[in-house]
mmCIF file of C-alpha atoms in Angstrom:
data_model
loop_
_atom_site.group_PDB
_atom_site.id
_atom_site.type_symbol
_atom_site.label_atom_id
_atom_site.label_comp_id
_atom_site.label_asym_id
_atom_site.label_seq_id
_atom_site.Cartn_x
_atom_site.Cartn_y
_atom_site.Cartn_z
ATOM 1 C CA MET A 1 58.846 -174.499 30.134
ATOM 2 C CA ALA A 2 60.216 -171.074 29.269
ATOM 3 C CA GLY A 3 59.886 -169.979 25.666
ATOM 4 C CA ASP A 4 56.626 -170.423 23.774
ATOM 5 C CA TYR A 5 54.584 -170.823 26.948
ATOM 6 C CA CYS A 6 55.660 -167.610 28.658
ATOM 7 C CA GLN A 7 54.928 -164.043 27.640
ATOM 8 C CA SER A 8 57.723 -161.484 27.594
ATOM 9 C CA HIS A 9 58.473 -158.099 26.063
ATOM 10 C CA VAL A 10 59.780 -159.914 22.958
ATOM 11 C CA ASP A 11 56.241 -161.324 22.303
ATOM 12 C CA LEU A 12 57.431 -163.435 19.379
ATOM 13 C CA VAL A 13 58.086 -167.154 19.013
ATOM 14 C CA SER A 14 61.827 -166.978 18.523
ATOM 15 C CA MET A 15 65.139 -167.838 20.107
ATOM 16 C CA GLU A 16 65.259 -164.354 21.621
ATOM 17 C CA GLY A 17 61.877 -164.875 23.276
ATOM 18 C CA ALA A 18 62.948 -168.270 24.648
ATOM 19 C CA VAL A 19 66.195 -166.868 26.046
ATOM 20 C CA THR A 20 64.440 -163.886 27.629
ATOM 21 C CA THR A 21 61.777 -165.994 29.348
ATOM 22 C CA GLY A 22 64.462 -168.485 30.379
ATOM 23 C CA LEU A 23 66.404 -165.675 32.043
ATOM 24 C CA HIS A 24 63.248 -164.514 33.822
ATOM 25 C CA ALA A 25 62.606 -168.087 35.018
ATOM 26 C CA ALA A 26 66.202 -168.433 36.245
ATOM 27 C CA THR A 27 65.962 -165.117 38.081
ATOM 28 C CA ALA A 28 62.682 -166.165 39.733
ATOM 29 C CA ALA A 29 64.202 -169.527 40.756
ATOM 30 C CA CYS A 30 67.200 -167.753 42.313
ATOM 31 C CA GLU A 31 64.892 -165.419 44.223
ATOM 32 C CA ASP A 32 62.824 -168.381 45.506
ATOM 33 C CA LEU A 33 66.017 -170.051 46.757
ATOM 34 C CA ASP A 34 67.216 -166.785 48.329
ATOM 35 C CA ARG A 35 70.263 -166.746 46.071
ATOM 36 C CA ASP A 36 71.794 -163.756 44.367
ATOM 37 C CA SER A 37 70.938 -163.462 40.675
ATOM 38 C CA ASN A 38 73.467 -161.487 38.648
ATOM 39 C CA VAL A 39 71.426 -161.664 35.429
ATOM 40 C CA ASP A 40 70.920 -158.391 33.590
ATOM 41 C CA ILE A 41 67.785 -158.713 31.449
ATOM 42 C CA ARG A 42 67.666 -155.863 28.962
ATOM 43 C CA THR A 43 64.494 -154.587 27.353
ATOM 44 C CA PRO A 44 65.005 -153.377 23.774
ATOM 45 C CA GLU A 45 63.804 -149.993 22.657
ATOM 46 C CA THR A 46 60.546 -149.970 20.763
ATOM 47 C CA TYR A 47 59.598 -147.895 17.763
ATOM 48 C CA PRO A 48 56.850 -145.286 18.094
ATOM 49 C CA ARG A 49 53.430 -146.677 17.146
ATOM 50 C CA GLU A 50 52.934 -143.860 14.621
ATOM 51 C CA LEU A 51 56.059 -144.909 12.731
ATOM 52 C CA LEU A 52 54.809 -148.500 12.444
ATOM 53 C CA VAL A 53 51.414 -147.320 11.173
ATOM 54 C CA LEU A 54 53.125 -145.065 8.637
ATOM 55 C CA GLY A 55 55.236 -148.000 7.455
ATOM 56 C CA ASN A 56 52.130 -150.147 7.015
ATOM 57 C CA VAL A 57 50.386 -147.440 5.004
ATOM 58 C CA ALA A 58 53.466 -146.798 2.867
ATOM 59 C CA LEU A 59 53.938 -150.504 2.076
ATOM 60 C CA ALA A 60 50.254 -151.282 1.448
ATOM 61 C CA PRO A 61 50.406 -150.513 -2.316
ATOM 62 C CA ILE A 62 53.369 -152.862 -2.732
ATOM 63 C CA ALA A 63 51.544 -155.618 -0.838
ATOM 64 C CA LEU A 64 48.435 -155.077 -2.962
ATOM 65 C CA LEU A 65 50.485 -155.268 -6.160
ATOM 66 C CA ALA A 66 52.173 -158.481 -4.993
ATOM 67 C CA TRP A 67 48.778 -159.992 -4.109
ATOM 68 C CA TYR A 68 47.410 -159.072 -7.551
ATOM 69 C CA LEU A 69 50.409 -160.547 -9.374
ATOM 70 C CA ILE A 70 50.189 -163.777 -7.393
ATOM 71 C CA LYS A 71 46.450 -164.109 -8.069
ATOM 72 C CA ARG A 72 46.977 -163.340 -11.753
ATOM 73 C CA GLY A 73 49.762 -165.908 -11.975
ATOM 74 C CA ALA A 74 47.634 -168.545 -10.235
ATOM 75 C CA ALA A 75 44.685 -167.846 -12.553
ATOM 76 C CA GLN A 76 46.938 -168.038 -15.608
ATOM 77 C CA ALA A 77 48.463 -171.321 -14.396
ATOM 78 C CA ALA A 78 44.978 -172.772 -13.889
ATOM 79 C CA THR A 79 43.963 -171.680 -17.409
ATOM 80 C CA ASP A 80 47.133 -173.172 -18.908
ATOM 81 C CA SER A 81 46.590 -176.521 -17.170
ATOM 82 C CA VAL A 82 43.052 -176.785 -18.621
ATOM 83 C CA LYS A 83 44.313 -176.403 -22.199
#
């Protein structure tokens, strides 16, 4: 059941998230059985929130341009198919 159904610091549906929650589940099972768990679960460093916001703002014009080009291409394709 570990993976998509458990929340971890990875917080992403991925192999890394599944492995991390699986390790947490294995550690909890070992603790319930009073067995020693030698699993070292590492938490990755996170980027500062301000840096992520700055990246979003810096990349917004590129995303807007890509959106415009896609819409323009779709409109042109629709016009060409009518002809």
